[in-house]
Amino acid sequence: MSRKKQGGMELDGSLWFQKDEQKFLGGDRIALLKSIDEVGSITKAAKAVGISYKNAWDLVNMINNLADQPLVERVTGGKGGGGTTLTGYGKEVVRQYGVLQEEHRKFLENLEVRLGDTQSLYQLLRRISMKVSARNVLAGTVTKITKGAVNSEVALSLTGGGAPLIAVVTNAAVENLALKEGASAYAIIKASSVMVGSDLHDAKISARNVMCGTVAKIIEGPVSTEVDVEVGGGNTISAVITHGSSQNLGLKVGGHACTLFKASSVILGVS
């Protein structure tokens, strides 16, 4: 949101919702949610806000992963053949954002009167905006830290419940991030680091993290295939596997699948 001042100077600021001190909802994502609510289709909503279908799904998965409860849900069957819609909670979040946006506009107008040259403030707000390229960003709370000689094993209880996520990071990282039991943190996992299998509940494997659920989306490519698996609690794990592996596993939307990734593949972050 920006306010033009006489002489070409501009005051600019970003309004975000935060969860556990982590930014996860801003104007661009609210616009996508509003469009989904209006048209009932993520394909049409993505086109309306000017982003790709794939990017729209990535944003929706991230929003649901970081929220206390899902903001977007998939609707199957029915006369229209199904679609995508906002939950009651999602509608309320959009409404609340509208109220905050109006108050934010009034704040900027008042600030223009009190401030002189706002160029330095504009540049600061631009610099502190950060986006993460990794596909999977999951919010949670540190439940246990086991320190070794060099590395530490950190257990993270994800928002929405389920099995704890395990990360192995250096002791220096634990200190630099000020990690401790009860602290809020988020786990970042590249989609390329996630493997996909089936019927792995009782399998003996070395990977510490095994999260099973329902296949929500499959994007087939000539070489690679992207697979999104809803693992419960509103959390979705995205994986990029080979096209051949996808075919051998017989993955289908609505079918069962398990995601697995090594503890050493998890990056931990804090706000």
PDB file of C-alpha atoms in Angstrom:
ATOM      1  CA  MET A   1       0.000   0.000   0.000  1.00  0.00           C
ATOM      2  CA  SER A   2       1.487   3.397  -0.918  1.00  0.00           C
ATOM      3  CA  ARG A   3       0.556   7.088  -0.671  1.00  0.00           C
ATOM      4  CA  LYS A   4       1.913   9.521  -3.237  1.00  0.00           C
ATOM      5  CA  LYS A   5       3.254  12.785  -1.862  1.00  0.00           C
ATOM      6  CA  GLN A   6       3.713  16.103  -3.622  1.00  0.00           C
ATOM      7  CA  GLY A   7       6.993  16.252  -5.523  1.00  0.00           C
ATOM      8  CA  GLY A   8       6.970  12.539  -6.378  1.00  0.00           C
ATOM      9  CA  MET A   9       7.971  11.218  -2.945  1.00  0.00           C
ATOM     10  CA  GLU A  10       6.199   8.041  -1.914  1.00  0.00           C
ATOM     11  CA  LEU A  11       5.500   6.408   1.446  1.00  0.00           C
ATOM     12  CA  ASP A  12       5.195   2.641   1.139  1.00  0.00           C
ATOM     13  CA  GLY A  13       4.448  -0.075   3.667  1.00  0.00           C
ATOM     14  CA  SER A  14       3.465  -3.764   3.668  1.00  0.00           C
ATOM     15  CA  LEU A  15       0.660  -5.133   5.808  1.00  0.00           C
ATOM     16  CA  TRP A  16       1.022  -8.776   6.872  1.00  0.00           C
ATOM     17  CA  PHE A  17      -0.724 -11.252   9.128  1.00  0.00           C
ATOM     18  CA  GLN A  18       1.678 -13.160  11.369  1.00  0.00           C
ATOM     19  CA  LYS A  19       1.450 -16.618  12.931  1.00  0.00           C
ATOM     20  CA  ASP A  20       3.867 -17.387  15.760  1.00  0.00           C
ATOM     21  CA  GLU A  21       5.813 -14.261  14.748  1.00  0.00           C
ATOM     22  CA  GLN A  22       6.129 -15.549  11.161  1.00  0.00           C
ATOM     23  CA  LYS A  23       4.820 -13.652   8.150  1.00  0.00           C
ATOM     24  CA  PHE A  24       2.420 -15.735   6.119  1.00  0.00           C
ATOM     25  CA  LEU A  25      -0.400 -13.519   4.784  1.00  0.00           C
ATOM     26  CA  GLY A  26       0.002 -10.272   2.856  1.00  0.00           C
ATOM     27  CA  GLY A  27      -1.940  -8.322   0.269  1.00  0.00           C
ATOM     28  CA  ASP A  28      -0.965 -10.539  -2.679  1.00  0.00           C
ATOM     29  CA  ARG A  29      -2.040 -13.731  -0.921  1.00  0.00           C
ATOM     30  CA  ILE A  30      -5.235 -12.134   0.372  1.00  0.00           C
ATOM     31  CA  ALA A  31      -6.037 -11.153  -3.216  1.00  0.00           C
ATOM     32  CA  LEU A  32      -5.670 -14.802  -4.244  1.00  0.00           C
ATOM     33  CA  LEU A  33      -7.935 -15.934  -1.386  1.00  0.00           C
ATOM     34  CA  LYS A  34     -10.583 -13.356  -2.295  1.00  0.00           C
ATOM     35  CA  SER A  35     -10.489 -14.469  -5.913  1.00  0.00           C
ATOM     36  CA  ILE A  36     -10.858 -18.137  -4.917  1.00  0.00           C
ATOM     37  CA  ASP A  37     -13.870 -17.166  -2.804  1.00  0.00           C
ATOM     38  CA  GLU A  38     -15.430 -15.290  -5.728  1.00  0.00           C
ATOM     39  CA  VAL A  39     -14.897 -17.800  -8.555  1.00  0.00           C
ATOM     40  CA  GLY A  40     -14.662 -21.136  -6.689  1.00  0.00           C
ATOM     41  CA  SER A  41     -11.770 -22.311  -8.852  1.00  0.00           C
ATOM     42  CA  ILE A  42      -8.052 -22.033  -8.203  1.00  0.00           C
ATOM     43  CA  THR A  43      -7.378 -22.114 -11.963  1.00  0.00           C
ATOM     44  CA  LYS A  44      -9.593 -19.073 -12.580  1.00  0.00           C
ATOM     45  CA  ALA A  45      -8.397 -17.348  -9.411  1.00  0.00           C
ATOM     46  CA  ALA A  46      -4.736 -17.714 -10.432  1.00  0.00           C
ATOM     47  CA  LYS A  47      -5.513 -16.206 -13.828  1.00  0.00           C
ATOM     48  CA  ALA A  48      -7.458 -13.333 -12.235  1.00  0.00           C
ATOM     49  CA  VAL A  49      -4.548 -12.288  -9.996  1.00  0.00           C
ATOM     50  CA  GLY A  50      -1.930 -12.857 -12.691  1.00  0.00           C
ATOM     51  CA  ILE A  51       0.011 -15.857 -11.381  1.00  0.00           C
ATOM     52  CA  SER A  52       0.484 -19.397 -12.628  1.00  0.00           C
ATOM     53  CA  TYR A  53      -1.721 -22.286 -11.544  1.00  0.00           C
ATOM     54  CA  LYS A  54       1.309 -23.988  -9.992  1.00  0.00           C
ATOM     55  CA  ASN A  55       2.321 -20.871  -8.049  1.00  0.00           C
ATOM     56  CA  ALA A  56      -1.243 -20.476  -6.789  1.00  0.00           C
ATOM     57  CA  TRP A  57      -1.247 -24.028  -5.386  1.00  0.00           C
ATOM     58  CA  ASP A  58       2.155 -23.473  -3.780  1.00  0.00           C
ATOM     59  CA  LEU A  59       0.859 -20.351  -2.018  1.00  0.00           C
ATOM     60  CA  VAL A  60      -2.338 -22.087  -0.893  1.00  0.00           C
ATOM     61  CA  ASN A  61      -0.361 -25.009   0.540  1.00  0.00           C
ATOM     62  CA  MET A  62       1.996 -22.657   2.387  1.00  0.00           C
ATOM     63  CA  ILE A  63      -0.914 -20.632   3.812  1.00  0.00           C
ATOM     64  CA  ASN A  64      -2.674 -23.783   5.038  1.00  0.00           C
ATOM     65  CA  ASN A  65       0.560 -25.171   6.477  1.00  0.00           C
ATOM     66  CA  LEU A  66       1.218 -22.060   8.581  1.00  0.00           C
ATOM     67  CA  ALA A  67      -2.362 -21.381   9.702  1.00  0.00           C
ATOM     68  CA  ASP A  68      -3.993 -22.796  12.857  1.00  0.00           C
ATOM     69  CA  GLN A  69      -6.616 -24.359  10.602  1.00  0.00           C
ATOM     70  CA  PRO A  70      -7.019 -24.536   6.815  1.00  0.00           C
ATOM     71  CA  LEU A  71      -8.148 -21.366   5.016  1.00  0.00           C
ATOM     72  CA  VAL A  72      -8.744 -23.141   1.691  1.00  0.00           C
ATOM     73  CA  GLU A  73     -10.393 -26.490   1.074  1.00  0.00           C
ATOM     74  CA  ARG A  74     -10.997 -28.662  -1.960  1.00  0.00           C
ATOM     75  CA  VAL A  75     -14.600 -29.572  -2.770  1.00  0.00           C
ATOM     76  CA  THR A  76     -15.197 -32.763  -4.738  1.00  0.00           C
ATOM     77  CA  GLY A  77     -18.268 -33.951  -6.603  1.00  0.00           C
ATOM     78  CA  GLY A  78     -21.494 -32.020  -6.880  1.00  0.00           C
ATOM     79  CA  LYS A  79     -23.198 -30.533  -9.888  1.00  0.00           C
ATOM     80  CA  GLY A  80     -20.175 -28.467 -10.854  1.00  0.00           C
ATOM     81  CA  GLY A  81     -17.741 -31.356 -10.491  1.00  0.00           C
ATOM     82  CA  GLY A  82     -15.984 -29.884  -7.476  1.00  0.00           C
ATOM     83  CA  GLY A  83     -13.684 -26.913  -7.029  1.00  0.00           C
ATOM     84  CA  THR A  84     -11.826 -24.888  -4.436  1.00  0.00           C
ATOM     85  CA  THR A  85     -13.379 -22.679  -1.778  1.00  0.00           C
ATOM     86  CA  LEU A  86     -12.549 -20.797   1.403  1.00  0.00           C
ATOM     87  CA  THR A  87     -13.398 -22.292   4.756  1.00  0.00           C
ATOM     88  CA  GLY A  88     -15.382 -20.242   7.255  1.00  0.00           C
ATOM     89  CA  TYR A  89     -12.089 -19.407   8.934  1.00  0.00           C
ATOM     90  CA  GLY A  90     -10.626 -18.319   5.587  1.00  0.00           C
ATOM     91  CA  LYS A  91     -13.549 -15.951   4.954  1.00  0.00           C
ATOM     92  CA  GLU A  92     -13.107 -14.420   8.405  1.00  0.00           C
ATOM     93  CA  VAL A  93      -9.369 -13.902   7.849  1.00  0.00           C
ATOM     94  CA  VAL A  94     -10.077 -12.063   4.564  1.00  0.00           C
ATOM     95  CA  ARG A  95     -12.663  -9.863   6.326  1.00  0.00           C
ATOM     96  CA  GLN A  96     -10.273  -9.031   9.153  1.00  0.00           C
ATOM     97  CA  TYR A  97      -7.534  -8.162   6.682  1.00  0.00           C
ATOM     98  CA  GLY A  98      -9.895  -5.684   4.998  1.00  0.00           C
ATOM     99  CA  VAL A  99     -10.432  -3.921   8.324  1.00  0.00           C
ATOM    100  CA  LEU A 100      -6.690  -3.764   8.975  1.00  0.00           C
ATOM    101  CA  GLN A 101      -6.018  -2.528   5.445  1.00  0.00           C
ATOM    102  CA  GLU A 102      -8.424   0.393   5.894  1.00  0.00           C
ATOM    103  CA  GLU A 103      -6.818   1.330   9.223  1.00  0.00           C
ATOM    104  CA  HIS A 104      -3.387   0.990   7.637  1.00  0.00           C
ATOM    105  CA  ARG A 105      -4.412   3.430   4.875  1.00  0.00           C
ATOM    106  CA  LYS A 106      -5.493   5.985   7.490  1.00  0.00           C
ATOM    107  CA  PHE A 107      -2.224   5.467   9.340  1.00  0.00           C
ATOM    108  CA  LEU A 108      -0.170   6.216   6.225  1.00  0.00           C
ATOM    109  CA  GLU A 109      -2.181   9.341   5.491  1.00  0.00           C
ATOM    110  CA  ASN A 110      -1.528  10.585   9.025  1.00  0.00           C
ATOM    111  CA  LEU A 111       2.140   9.653   8.824  1.00  0.00           C
ATOM    112  CA  GLU A 112       2.610  11.694   5.654  1.00  0.00           C
ATOM    113  CA  VAL A 113       1.571  14.775   7.582  1.00  0.00           C
ATOM    114  CA  ARG A 114       4.055  14.135  10.398  1.00  0.00           C
ATOM    115  CA  LEU A 115       7.063  12.934   8.365  1.00  0.00           C
ATOM    116  CA  GLY A 116       9.252  14.895   6.026  1.00  0.00           C
ATOM    117  CA  ASP A 117      11.341  12.926   3.534  1.00  0.00           C
ATOM    118  CA  THR A 118       9.966   9.363   3.567  1.00  0.00           C
ATOM    119  CA  GLN A 119      12.395   7.905   1.043  1.00  0.00           C
ATOM    120  CA  SER A 120      14.545   6.209   3.705  1.00  0.00           C
ATOM    121  CA  LEU A 121      11.469   4.575   5.277  1.00  0.00           C
ATOM    122  CA  TYR A 122      10.342   3.381   1.841  1.00  0.00           C
ATOM    123  CA  GLN A 123      13.700   1.743   1.168  1.00  0.00           C
ATOM    124  CA  LEU A 124      13.769   0.089   4.591  1.00  0.00           C
ATOM    125  CA  LEU A 125      10.351  -1.512   4.163  1.00  0.00           C
ATOM    126  CA  ARG A 126      11.370  -2.804   0.744  1.00  0.00           C
ATOM    127  CA  ARG A 127      14.560  -4.399   2.077  1.00  0.00           C
ATOM    128  CA  ILE A 128      12.989  -6.248   4.979  1.00  0.00           C
ATOM    129  CA  SER A 129      10.452  -8.085   2.778  1.00  0.00           C
ATOM    130  CA  MET A 130      11.677 -11.686   2.490  1.00  0.00           C
ATOM    131  CA  LYS A 131      10.487 -14.644   0.445  1.00  0.00           C
ATOM    132  CA  VAL A 132      11.691 -18.250   0.762  1.00  0.00           C
ATOM    133  CA  SER A 133      12.209 -20.288  -2.406  1.00  0.00           C
ATOM    134  CA  ALA A 134      11.921 -23.696  -0.711  1.00  0.00           C
ATOM    135  CA  ARG A 135       8.509 -25.273  -1.371  1.00  0.00           C
ATOM    136  CA  ASN A 136       7.814 -26.659   2.099  1.00  0.00           C
ATOM    137  CA  VAL A 137       7.600 -24.270   5.054  1.00  0.00           C
ATOM    138  CA  LEU A 138       5.972 -25.775   8.161  1.00  0.00           C
ATOM    139  CA  ALA A 139       5.293 -23.962  11.436  1.00  0.00           C
ATOM    140  CA  GLY A 140       5.693 -25.619  14.800  1.00  0.00           C
ATOM    141  CA  THR A 141       7.040 -25.583  18.338  1.00  0.00           C
ATOM    142  CA  VAL A 142      10.305 -27.035  19.605  1.00  0.00           C
ATOM    143  CA  THR A 143       9.505 -29.945  21.919  1.00  0.00           C
ATOM    144  CA  LYS A 144      12.952 -31.455  22.501  1.00  0.00           C
ATOM    145  CA  ILE A 145      16.613 -30.729  21.779  1.00  0.00           C
ATOM    146  CA  THR A 146      19.223 -33.476  22.056  1.00  0.00           C
ATOM    147  CA  LYS A 147      22.774 -32.129  21.826  1.00  0.00           C
ATOM    148  CA  GLY A 148      25.737 -34.097  20.557  1.00  0.00           C
ATOM    149  CA  ALA A 149      29.397 -33.212  20.172  1.00  0.00           C
ATOM    150  CA  VAL A 150      28.852 -31.266  16.932  1.00  0.00           C
ATOM    151  CA  ASN A 151      25.184 -31.492  15.962  1.00  0.00           C
ATOM    152  CA  SER A 152      21.855 -31.332  17.750  1.00  0.00           C
ATOM    153  CA  GLU A 153      18.647 -33.234  17.060  1.00  0.00           C
ATOM    154  CA  VAL A 154      15.633 -30.925  17.278  1.00  0.00           C
ATOM    155  CA  ALA A 155      12.061 -32.229  17.503  1.00  0.00           C
ATOM    156  CA  LEU A 156       9.365 -29.895  16.213  1.00  0.00           C
ATOM    157  CA  SER A 157       5.658 -30.334  16.949  1.00  0.00           C
ATOM    158  CA  LEU A 158       3.837 -29.078  13.868  1.00  0.00           C
ATOM    159  CA  THR A 159       0.786 -26.863  13.968  1.00  0.00           C
ATOM    160  CA  GLY A 160      -2.189 -29.168  13.572  1.00  0.00           C
ATOM    161  CA  GLY A 161      -0.575 -32.074  15.413  1.00  0.00           C
ATOM    162  CA  GLY A 162       0.697 -35.358  14.040  1.00  0.00           C
ATOM    163  CA  ALA A 163       4.082 -37.013  14.410  1.00  0.00           C
ATOM    164  CA  PRO A 164       6.947 -34.675  15.396  1.00  0.00           C
ATOM    165  CA  LEU A 165       9.279 -33.446  12.668  1.00  0.00           C
ATOM    166  CA  ILE A 166      12.963 -34.140  13.347  1.00  0.00           C
ATOM    167  CA  ALA A 167      15.809 -31.899  12.211  1.00  0.00           C
ATOM    168  CA  VAL A 168      19.547 -32.275  12.690  1.00  0.00           C
ATOM    169  CA  VAL A 169      21.425 -28.973  12.782  1.00  0.00           C
ATOM    170  CA  THR A 170      24.739 -27.831  14.189  1.00  0.00           C
ATOM    171  CA  ASN A 171      25.071 -26.837  17.825  1.00  0.00           C
ATOM    172  CA  ALA A 172      26.131 -23.401  16.596  1.00  0.00           C
ATOM    173  CA  ALA A 173      22.841 -23.087  14.709  1.00  0.00           C
ATOM    174  CA  VAL A 174      20.890 -23.953  17.866  1.00  0.00           C
ATOM    175  CA  GLU A 175      22.702 -21.181  19.711  1.00  0.00           C
ATOM    176  CA  ASN A 176      22.420 -18.622  16.902  1.00  0.00           C
ATOM    177  CA  LEU A 177      18.680 -19.251  16.545  1.00  0.00           C
ATOM    178  CA  ALA A 178      18.217 -19.299  20.328  1.00  0.00           C
ATOM    179  CA  LEU A 179      16.297 -22.565  20.027  1.00  0.00           C
ATOM    180  CA  LYS A 180      14.838 -24.001  23.208  1.00  0.00           C
ATOM    181  CA  GLU A 181      11.886 -26.123  24.229  1.00  0.00           C
ATOM    182  CA  GLY A 182       8.637 -24.226  23.759  1.00  0.00           C
ATOM    183  CA  ALA A 183      10.105 -21.818  21.201  1.00  0.00           C
ATOM    184  CA  SER A 184       8.317 -21.196  17.910  1.00  0.00           C
ATOM    185  CA  ALA A 185      10.197 -22.196  14.777  1.00  0.00           C
ATOM    186  CA  TYR A 186       9.561 -23.285  11.242  1.00  0.00           C
ATOM    187  CA  ALA A 187      10.977 -26.120   9.183  1.00  0.00           C
ATOM    188  CA  ILE A 188      12.030 -25.601   5.566  1.00  0.00           C
ATOM    189  CA  ILE A 189      12.427 -28.599   3.257  1.00  0.00           C
ATOM    190  CA  LYS A 190      13.189 -28.473  -0.444  1.00  0.00           C
ATOM    191  CA  ALA A 191      10.728 -30.447  -2.557  1.00  0.00           C
ATOM    192  CA  SER A 192      13.663 -32.212  -4.223  1.00  0.00           C
ATOM    193  CA  SER A 193      14.724 -33.582  -0.807  1.00  0.00           C
ATOM    194  CA  VAL A 194      11.377 -35.282  -0.223  1.00  0.00           C
ATOM    195  CA  MET A 195      10.888 -38.918  -1.289  1.00  0.00           C
ATOM    196  CA  VAL A 196       7.494 -40.529  -1.854  1.00  0.00           C
ATOM    197  CA  GLY A 197       6.397 -44.095  -1.139  1.00  0.00           C
ATOM    198  CA  SER A 198       3.391 -46.167  -0.192  1.00  0.00           C
ATOM    199  CA  ASP A 199       2.556 -48.402   2.778  1.00  0.00           C
ATOM    200  CA  LEU A 200       5.544 -47.199   4.769  1.00  0.00           C
ATOM    201  CA  HIS A 201       3.899 -47.112   8.208  1.00  0.00           C
ATOM    202  CA  ASP A 202       5.714 -50.241   9.408  1.00  0.00           C
ATOM    203  CA  ALA A 203       8.741 -50.066   7.122  1.00  0.00           C
ATOM    204  CA  LYS A 204      12.226 -49.873   8.605  1.00  0.00           C
ATOM    205  CA  ILE A 205      14.046 -46.982   6.926  1.00  0.00           C
ATOM    206  CA  SER A 206      16.840 -44.618   7.928  1.00  0.00           C
ATOM    207  CA  ALA A 207      14.960 -41.397   7.135  1.00  0.00           C
ATOM    208  CA  ARG A 208      13.665 -39.945  10.413  1.00  0.00           C
ATOM    209  CA  ASN A 209      10.652 -38.150   8.964  1.00  0.00           C
ATOM    210  CA  VAL A 210       7.796 -40.192   7.500  1.00  0.00           C
ATOM    211  CA  MET A 211       4.485 -38.388   7.004  1.00  0.00           C
ATOM    212  CA  CYS A 212       1.613 -40.180   5.306  1.00  0.00           C
ATOM    213  CA  GLY A 213      -1.654 -38.882   3.928  1.00  0.00           C
ATOM    214  CA  THR A 214      -3.688 -38.279   0.806  1.00  0.00           C
ATOM    215  CA  VAL A 215      -2.362 -37.232  -2.595  1.00  0.00           C
ATOM    216  CA  ALA A 216      -3.862 -33.792  -3.252  1.00  0.00           C
ATOM    217  CA  LYS A 217      -2.195 -32.804  -6.521  1.00  0.00           C
ATOM    218  CA  ILE A 218       0.022 -34.315  -9.209  1.00  0.00           C
ATOM    219  CA  ILE A 219       1.741 -32.305 -11.934  1.00  0.00           C
ATOM    220  CA  GLU A 220       3.286 -34.652 -14.482  1.00  0.00           C
ATOM    221  CA  GLY A 221       6.299 -33.646 -16.567  1.00  0.00           C
ATOM    222  CA  PRO A 222       8.421 -35.495 -19.113  1.00  0.00           C
ATOM    223  CA  VAL A 223      11.278 -35.836 -16.600  1.00  0.00           C
ATOM    224  CA  SER A 224       9.968 -34.841 -13.168  1.00  0.00           C
ATOM    225  CA  THR A 225       6.624 -35.007 -11.381  1.00  0.00           C
ATOM    226  CA  GLU A 226       5.450 -32.796  -8.546  1.00  0.00           C
ATOM    227  CA  VAL A 227       3.352 -34.510  -5.884  1.00  0.00           C
ATOM    228  CA  ASP A 228       1.498 -32.770  -3.044  1.00  0.00           C
ATOM    229  CA  VAL A 229       0.457 -34.930  -0.099  1.00  0.00           C
ATOM    230  CA  GLU A 230      -1.921 -33.686   2.605  1.00  0.00           C
ATOM    231  CA  VAL A 231      -0.524 -35.150   5.830  1.00  0.00           C
ATOM    232  CA  GLY A 232      -3.145 -33.875   8.271  1.00  0.00           C
ATOM    233  CA  GLY A 233      -3.620 -30.820  10.421  1.00  0.00           C
ATOM    234  CA  GLY A 234      -3.860 -28.630   7.336  1.00  0.00           C
ATOM    235  CA  ASN A 235      -0.245 -29.433   6.419  1.00  0.00           C
ATOM    236  CA  THR A 236       0.806 -30.350   2.888  1.00  0.00           C
ATOM    237  CA  ILE A 237       4.195 -31.744   1.833  1.00  0.00           C
ATOM    238  CA  SER A 238       5.360 -31.162  -1.747  1.00  0.00           C
ATOM    239  CA  ALA A 239       7.830 -33.528  -3.420  1.00  0.00           C
ATOM    240  CA  VAL A 240       9.532 -33.531  -6.807  1.00  0.00           C
ATOM    241  CA  ILE A 241      10.298 -37.056  -8.007  1.00  0.00           C
ATOM    242  CA  THR A 242      11.116 -38.582 -11.363  1.00  0.00           C
ATOM    243  CA  HIS A 243       8.343 -39.255 -13.846  1.00  0.00           C
ATOM    244  CA  GLY A 244       9.283 -42.949 -13.846  1.00  0.00           C
ATOM    245  CA  SER A 245       8.998 -43.188 -10.059  1.00  0.00           C
ATOM    246  CA  SER A 246       5.562 -41.604 -10.192  1.00  0.00           C
ATOM    247  CA  GLN A 247       4.421 -44.151 -12.756  1.00  0.00           C
ATOM    248  CA  ASN A 248       5.874 -47.096 -10.812  1.00  0.00           C
ATOM    249  CA  LEU A 249       4.136 -46.000  -7.616  1.00  0.00           C
ATOM    250  CA  GLY A 250       0.821 -45.619  -9.430  1.00  0.00           C
ATOM    251  CA  LEU A 251       0.103 -42.336  -7.690  1.00  0.00           C
ATOM    252  CA  LYS A 252      -3.383 -40.900  -8.109  1.00  0.00           C
ATOM    253  CA  VAL A 253      -5.128 -37.858  -6.665  1.00  0.00           C
ATOM    254  CA  GLY A 254      -7.135 -39.000  -3.666  1.00  0.00           C
ATOM    255  CA  GLY A 255      -4.917 -42.036  -3.145  1.00  0.00           C
ATOM    256  CA  HIS A 256      -2.706 -42.839  -0.181  1.00  0.00           C
ATOM    257  CA  ALA A 257       0.990 -41.934  -0.142  1.00  0.00           C
ATOM    258  CA  CYS A 258       3.804 -41.311   2.312  1.00  0.00           C
ATOM    259  CA  THR A 259       6.461 -38.607   2.195  1.00  0.00           C
ATOM    260  CA  LEU A 260       9.852 -39.140   3.779  1.00  0.00           C
ATOM    261  CA  PHE A 261      12.911 -36.971   4.185  1.00  0.00           C
ATOM    262  CA  LYS A 262      16.116 -37.048   6.188  1.00  0.00           C
ATOM    263  CA  ALA A 263      16.496 -35.011   9.356  1.00  0.00           C
ATOM    264  CA  SER A 264      19.609 -33.475   7.829  1.00  0.00           C
ATOM    265  CA  SER A 265      17.495 -32.153   4.924  1.00  0.00           C
ATOM    266  CA  VAL A 266      15.470 -29.928   7.264  1.00  0.00           C
ATOM    267  CA  ILE A 267      16.468 -26.291   7.670  1.00  0.00           C
ATOM    268  CA  LEU A 268      15.182 -24.555  10.802  1.00  0.00           C
ATOM    269  CA  GLY A 269      14.292 -20.878  10.951  1.00  0.00           C
ATOM    270  CA  VAL A 270      12.907 -18.377  13.430  1.00  0.00           C
ATOM    271  CA  SER A 271      11.487 -14.883  13.095  1.00  0.00           C
TER     272      SER A 271
END
